[in-house]
Coordinates of C-alpha atoms and ligand atoms in Angstrom, one line a residue:
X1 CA 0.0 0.0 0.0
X2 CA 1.1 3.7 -0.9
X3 CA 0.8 6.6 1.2
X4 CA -2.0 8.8 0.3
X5 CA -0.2 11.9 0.7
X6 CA 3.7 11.0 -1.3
X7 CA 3.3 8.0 -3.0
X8 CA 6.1 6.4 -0.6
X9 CA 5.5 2.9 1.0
X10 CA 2.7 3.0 3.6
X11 CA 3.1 2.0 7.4
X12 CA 0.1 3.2 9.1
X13 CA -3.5 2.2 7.5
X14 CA -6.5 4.0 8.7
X15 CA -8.9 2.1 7.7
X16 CA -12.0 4.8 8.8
X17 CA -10.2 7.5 6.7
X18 CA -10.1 4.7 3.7
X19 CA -6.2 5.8 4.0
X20 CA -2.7 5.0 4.8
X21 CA 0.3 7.1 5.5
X22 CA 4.3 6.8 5.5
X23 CA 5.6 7.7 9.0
X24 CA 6.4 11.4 8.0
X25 CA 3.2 11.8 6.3
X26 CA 1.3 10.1 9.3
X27 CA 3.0 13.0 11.7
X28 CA 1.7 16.0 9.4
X29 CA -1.7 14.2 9.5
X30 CA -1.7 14.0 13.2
X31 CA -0.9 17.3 13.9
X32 CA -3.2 18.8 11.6
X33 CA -6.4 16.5 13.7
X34 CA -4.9 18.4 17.0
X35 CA -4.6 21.9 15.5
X36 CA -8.0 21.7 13.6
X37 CA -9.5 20.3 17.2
X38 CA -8.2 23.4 19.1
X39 CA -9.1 25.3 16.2
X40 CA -12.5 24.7 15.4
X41 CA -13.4 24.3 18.9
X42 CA -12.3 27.2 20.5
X43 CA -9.9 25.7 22.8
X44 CA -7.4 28.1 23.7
X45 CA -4.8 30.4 21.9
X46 CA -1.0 30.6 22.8
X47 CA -1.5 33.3 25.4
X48 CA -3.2 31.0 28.1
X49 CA -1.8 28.9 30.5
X50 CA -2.5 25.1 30.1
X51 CA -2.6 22.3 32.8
X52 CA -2.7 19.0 31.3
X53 CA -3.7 16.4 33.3
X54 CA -1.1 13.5 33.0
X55 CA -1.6 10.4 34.0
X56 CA 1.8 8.8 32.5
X57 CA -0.3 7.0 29.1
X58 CA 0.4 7.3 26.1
X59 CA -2.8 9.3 25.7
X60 CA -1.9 12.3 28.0
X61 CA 1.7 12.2 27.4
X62 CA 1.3 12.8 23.6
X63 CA -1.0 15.3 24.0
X64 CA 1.5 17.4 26.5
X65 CA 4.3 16.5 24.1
X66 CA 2.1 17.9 21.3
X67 CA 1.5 21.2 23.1
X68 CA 5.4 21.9 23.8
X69 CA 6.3 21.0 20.5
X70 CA 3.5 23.5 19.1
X71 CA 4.8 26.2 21.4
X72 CA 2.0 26.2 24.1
X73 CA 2.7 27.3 27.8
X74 CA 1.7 23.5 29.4
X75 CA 2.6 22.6 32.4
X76 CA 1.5 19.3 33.8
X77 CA -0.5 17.7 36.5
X78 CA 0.2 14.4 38.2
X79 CA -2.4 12.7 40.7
X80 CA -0.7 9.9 42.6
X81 CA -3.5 7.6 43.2
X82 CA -0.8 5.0 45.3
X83 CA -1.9 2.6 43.5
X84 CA 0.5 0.1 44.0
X85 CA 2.6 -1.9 41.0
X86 CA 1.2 0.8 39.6
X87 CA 1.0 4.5 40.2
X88 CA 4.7 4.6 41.4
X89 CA 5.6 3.5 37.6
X90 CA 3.2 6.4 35.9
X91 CA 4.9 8.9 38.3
X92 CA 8.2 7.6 37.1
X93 CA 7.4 7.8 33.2
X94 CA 5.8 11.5 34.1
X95 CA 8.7 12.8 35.8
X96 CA 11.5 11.6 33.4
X97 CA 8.9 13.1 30.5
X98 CA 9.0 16.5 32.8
X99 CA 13.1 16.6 33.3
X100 CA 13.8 15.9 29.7
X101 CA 11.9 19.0 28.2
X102 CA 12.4 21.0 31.3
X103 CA 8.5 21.0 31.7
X104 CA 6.9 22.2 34.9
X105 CA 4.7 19.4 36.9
X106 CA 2.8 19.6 39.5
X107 CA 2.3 16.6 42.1
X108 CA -0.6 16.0 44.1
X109 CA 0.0 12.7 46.6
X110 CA -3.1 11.4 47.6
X111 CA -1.4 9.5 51.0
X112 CA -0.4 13.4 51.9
X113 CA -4.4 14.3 51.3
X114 CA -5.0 11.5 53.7
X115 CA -7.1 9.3 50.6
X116 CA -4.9 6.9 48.6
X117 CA -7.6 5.1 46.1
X118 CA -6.8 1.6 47.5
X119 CA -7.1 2.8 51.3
X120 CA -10.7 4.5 50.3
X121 CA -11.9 1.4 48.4
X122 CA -11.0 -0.8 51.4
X123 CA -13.0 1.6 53.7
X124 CA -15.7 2.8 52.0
X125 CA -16.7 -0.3 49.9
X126 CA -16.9 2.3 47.0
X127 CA -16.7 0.9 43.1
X128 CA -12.6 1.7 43.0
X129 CA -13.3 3.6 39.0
X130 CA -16.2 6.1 40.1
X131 CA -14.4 7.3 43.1
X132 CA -11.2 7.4 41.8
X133 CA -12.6 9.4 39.1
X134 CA -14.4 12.0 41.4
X135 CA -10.9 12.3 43.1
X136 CA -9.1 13.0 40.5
X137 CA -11.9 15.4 38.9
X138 CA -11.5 17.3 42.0
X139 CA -8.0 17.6 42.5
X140 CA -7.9 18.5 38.1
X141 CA -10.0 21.7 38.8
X142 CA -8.9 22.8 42.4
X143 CA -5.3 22.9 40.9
X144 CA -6.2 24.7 38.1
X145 CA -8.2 27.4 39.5
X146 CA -5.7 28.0 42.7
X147 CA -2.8 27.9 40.4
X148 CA -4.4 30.3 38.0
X149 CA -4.5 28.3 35.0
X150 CA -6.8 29.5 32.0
X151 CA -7.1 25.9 31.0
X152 CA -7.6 22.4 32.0
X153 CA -6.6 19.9 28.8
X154 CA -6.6 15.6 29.4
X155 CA -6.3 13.0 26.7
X156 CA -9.0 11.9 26.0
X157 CA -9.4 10.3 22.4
X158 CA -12.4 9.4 20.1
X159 CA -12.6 6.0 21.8
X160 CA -12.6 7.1 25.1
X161 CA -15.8 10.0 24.1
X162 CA -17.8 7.3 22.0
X163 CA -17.7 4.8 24.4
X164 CA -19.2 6.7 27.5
X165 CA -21.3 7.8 24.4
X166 CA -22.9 4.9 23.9
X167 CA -23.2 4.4 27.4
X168 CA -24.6 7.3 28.2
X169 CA -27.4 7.0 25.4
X170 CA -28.1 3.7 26.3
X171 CA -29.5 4.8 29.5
X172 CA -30.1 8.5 28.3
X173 CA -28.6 9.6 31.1
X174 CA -29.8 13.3 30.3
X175 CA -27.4 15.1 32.9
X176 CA -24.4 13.4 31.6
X177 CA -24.9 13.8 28.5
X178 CA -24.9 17.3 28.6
X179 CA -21.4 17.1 29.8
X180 CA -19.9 15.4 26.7
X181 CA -18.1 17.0 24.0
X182 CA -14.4 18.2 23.5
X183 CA -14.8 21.5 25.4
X184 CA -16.6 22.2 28.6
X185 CA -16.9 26.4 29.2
X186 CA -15.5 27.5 32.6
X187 CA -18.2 27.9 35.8
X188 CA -18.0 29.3 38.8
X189 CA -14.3 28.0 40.4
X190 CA -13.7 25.7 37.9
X191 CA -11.4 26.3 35.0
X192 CA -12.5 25.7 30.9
X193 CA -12.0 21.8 30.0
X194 CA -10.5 20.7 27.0
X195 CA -10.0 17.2 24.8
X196 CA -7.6 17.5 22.3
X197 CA -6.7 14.6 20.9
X198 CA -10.9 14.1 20.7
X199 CA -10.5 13.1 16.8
X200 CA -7.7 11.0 17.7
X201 CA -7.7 7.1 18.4
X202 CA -6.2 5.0 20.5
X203 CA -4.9 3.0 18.0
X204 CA -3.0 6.1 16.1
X205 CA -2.4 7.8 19.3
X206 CA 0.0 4.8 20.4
X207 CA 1.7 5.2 16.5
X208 CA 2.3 8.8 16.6
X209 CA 4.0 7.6 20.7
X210 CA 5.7 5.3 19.4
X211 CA 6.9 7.0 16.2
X212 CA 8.0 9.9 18.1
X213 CA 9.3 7.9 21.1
X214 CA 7.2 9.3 23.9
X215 CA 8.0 7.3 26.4
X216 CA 4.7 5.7 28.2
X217 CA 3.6 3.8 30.9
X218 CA 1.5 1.1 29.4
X219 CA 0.4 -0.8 32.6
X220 CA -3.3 -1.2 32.8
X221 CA -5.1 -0.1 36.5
X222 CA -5.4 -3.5 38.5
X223 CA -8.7 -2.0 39.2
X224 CA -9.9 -1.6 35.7
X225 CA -10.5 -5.4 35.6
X226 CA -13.4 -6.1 33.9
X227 CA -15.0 -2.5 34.0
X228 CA -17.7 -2.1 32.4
X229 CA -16.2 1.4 30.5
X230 CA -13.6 -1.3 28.8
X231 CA -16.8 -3.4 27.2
X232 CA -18.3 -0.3 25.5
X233 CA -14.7 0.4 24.1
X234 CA -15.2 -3.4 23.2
X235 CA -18.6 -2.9 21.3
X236 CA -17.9 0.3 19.4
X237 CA -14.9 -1.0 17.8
X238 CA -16.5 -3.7 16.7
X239 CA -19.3 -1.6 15.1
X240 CA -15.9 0.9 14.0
X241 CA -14.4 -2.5 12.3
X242 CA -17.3 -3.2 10.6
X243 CA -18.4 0.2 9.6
X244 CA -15.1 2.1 9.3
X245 CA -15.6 5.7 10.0
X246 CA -18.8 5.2 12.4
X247 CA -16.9 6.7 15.5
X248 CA -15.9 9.6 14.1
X249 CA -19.7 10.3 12.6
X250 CA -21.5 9.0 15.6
X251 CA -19.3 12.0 18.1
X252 CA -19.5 14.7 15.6
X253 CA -23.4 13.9 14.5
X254 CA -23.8 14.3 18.7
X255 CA -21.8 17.5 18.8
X256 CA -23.6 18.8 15.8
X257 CA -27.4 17.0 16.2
X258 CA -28.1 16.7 20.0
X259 CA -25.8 19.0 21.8
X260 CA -27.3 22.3 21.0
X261 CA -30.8 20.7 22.6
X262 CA -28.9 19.3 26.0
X263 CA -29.2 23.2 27.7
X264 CA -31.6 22.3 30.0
X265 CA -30.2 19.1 31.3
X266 CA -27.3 21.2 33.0
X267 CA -26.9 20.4 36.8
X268 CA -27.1 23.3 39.1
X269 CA -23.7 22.7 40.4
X270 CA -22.9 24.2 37.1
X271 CA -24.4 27.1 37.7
X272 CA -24.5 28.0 41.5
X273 CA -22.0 30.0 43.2
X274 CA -22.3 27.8 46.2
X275 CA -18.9 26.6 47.6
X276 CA -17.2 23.9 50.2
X277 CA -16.8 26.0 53.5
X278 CA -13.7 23.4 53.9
X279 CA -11.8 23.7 50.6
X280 CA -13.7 26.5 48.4
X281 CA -14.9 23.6 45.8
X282 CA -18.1 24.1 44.4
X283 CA -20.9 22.0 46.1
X284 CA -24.5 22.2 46.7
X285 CA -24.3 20.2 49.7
X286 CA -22.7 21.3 52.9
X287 CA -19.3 19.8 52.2
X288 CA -18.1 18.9 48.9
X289 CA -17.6 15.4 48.4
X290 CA -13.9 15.6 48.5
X291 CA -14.1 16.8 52.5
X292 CA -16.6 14.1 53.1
X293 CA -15.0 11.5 52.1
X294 CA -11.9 13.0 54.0
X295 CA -14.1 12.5 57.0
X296 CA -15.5 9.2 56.2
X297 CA -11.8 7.6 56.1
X298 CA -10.6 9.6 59.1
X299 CA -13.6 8.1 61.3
X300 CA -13.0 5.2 59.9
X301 CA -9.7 5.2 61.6
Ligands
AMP401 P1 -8.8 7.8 32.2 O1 -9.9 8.3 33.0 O2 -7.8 7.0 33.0 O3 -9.2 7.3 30.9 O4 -8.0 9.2 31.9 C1 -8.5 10.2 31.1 C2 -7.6 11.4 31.2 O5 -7.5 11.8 32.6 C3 -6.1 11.1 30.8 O6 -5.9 11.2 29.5 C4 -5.4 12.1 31.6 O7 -5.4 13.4 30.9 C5 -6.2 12.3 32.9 N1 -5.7 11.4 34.0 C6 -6.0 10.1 34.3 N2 -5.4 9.7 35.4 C7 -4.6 10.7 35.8 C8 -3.7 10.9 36.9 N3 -3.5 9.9 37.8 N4 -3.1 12.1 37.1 C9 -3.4 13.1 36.2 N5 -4.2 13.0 35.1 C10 -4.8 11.8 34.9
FES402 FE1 -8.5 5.0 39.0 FE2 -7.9 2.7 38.2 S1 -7.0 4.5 37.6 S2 -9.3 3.1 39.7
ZN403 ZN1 -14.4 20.5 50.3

């Protein structure tokens, strides 16, 4: 097969762009899905300040890579979940990635904070993925907005939105639905969100890492085992293997299509001014979750 772009032998075939690319041509192509993403999305120009949520992937690691390489004022964010066999592997893979481009990153050790993930999960009896999720979702926005960030960016890719997609429409779960989609606007305390790599897959994300030799952790979570998040990825790449080009069509037909209508499906958090007396997070309740569940392990002894 021939590259579509110089005629030189092919290495990368995507099959739901009826293409393939050489490995320079692959890189131009790449770039240009990232730059039209923060482009045509309004993500951010090269005056802000960017915090990209790192998590030592291949995901979040190209996209910071991507960002210095394009110029962009990104600094990165690390939560140690103390996961162990692990987390301590992901911090080692962010911090070599930090010292080698002289990149400033930010640390956030959840044993300091008093809630390692497998410490809470013991306690609590909580589903390890939901509250790890909320934890780190706090600690992503908290940063930002003390540190006086103008954006938050993670890397998440066009498997990672069609899957919670799918799962979301399944159950038309109204209120997280609303919540999809490459760019959330900033609310009261909490910084803009943004997905670059949202036109990206998995599957090309881990060429352009390995082509560029972004080196990644590629351990999975010893909690992810047999979450249900990793089934949907399942199912829509089988629908993307028959139907090449379906995942691509199926998130921008939603960004397009439904979005627009979602309005009044936001959650009050959203849109209150209403903060944690502890920390300053937004809440509606009278402590955010974060200082509850501070309490719950501290009780718990
Ligand atoms: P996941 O929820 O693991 O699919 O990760 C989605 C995105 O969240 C990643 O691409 C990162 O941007 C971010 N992320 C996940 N885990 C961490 C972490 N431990 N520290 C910082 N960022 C993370
Ligand atoms: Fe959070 Fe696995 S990374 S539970
Ligand atoms: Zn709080």
């Amino acid at each position: 097969m021939k590259c579509r772009r110089c005629g030189k032998q092919a290495e990368i075939e995507l099959r739901s762009h009826h293409t393939a690319f050489c490995r320079d041509c692959f890189k131009l192509y790449f770039l240009r899905q990232v730059k039209r993403a923060i482009k045509e999305q309004h993500m951010f120009s090269p005056r802000e300040r960017i915090l990209v949520a790192v998590s030592g992937g291949k995901d979040s690691l190209t996209l910071w890579h991507i960002l210095l390489e394009l110029g962009y004022n990104a600094s990165g964010l690390f939560v140690d979940l103390k996961i162990g066999g692990f987390s301590e592997h992901a911090r080692e893979k962010v911090e070599k990635f930090a010292q080698k481009r002289d990149a400033k990153l930010i640390i956030v050790d959840l044993e300091k904070e008093g809630i390692p993930i497998p410490k809470v999960v013991k306690k609590t009896g909580k589903e390890p993925c939901a509250i790890c999720g909320q934890v780190k979702r706090y600690f992503f926005n908290r940063i930002a907005y003390e540190q006086k960030f103008h954006i938050l960016a993670t890397g998440h890719n066009l498997d990672d939105e069609t899957s919670r997609l799918l799962a979301n429409l399944l159950r038309w779960q109204m209120s997280y639905l609303v919540d999809q989609g490459p760019v959330l606007p900033p609310a009261y305390r909490l910084v803009k969100k943004v997905k670059p790599l949202y036109r990206l897959t998995e599957y090309e994300i881990a060429a352009y890492a390995f082509i560029n030799n972004i080196d990644y952790f590629a351990g999975k979570c010893p909690f992810s085992k047999g979450a249900t998040f990793l089934r949907y990825k399942h199912y829509i790449n089988q629908i993307e293997y028959e139907f090449p080009g379906t995942k691509l069509d199926f998130y921008q037909g939603f960004l397009k299509k439904m979005k627009p209508f979602l309005t009044p499906f936001q959650r009050e958090e959203t849109t209150s001014s209403q903060v944690c007396p502890r920390c300053g997070y937004p809440t509606l309740a009278p402590l955010c979750g974060i200082c509850r569940l501070k309490e719950e392990i501290e009780k718990a002894g």
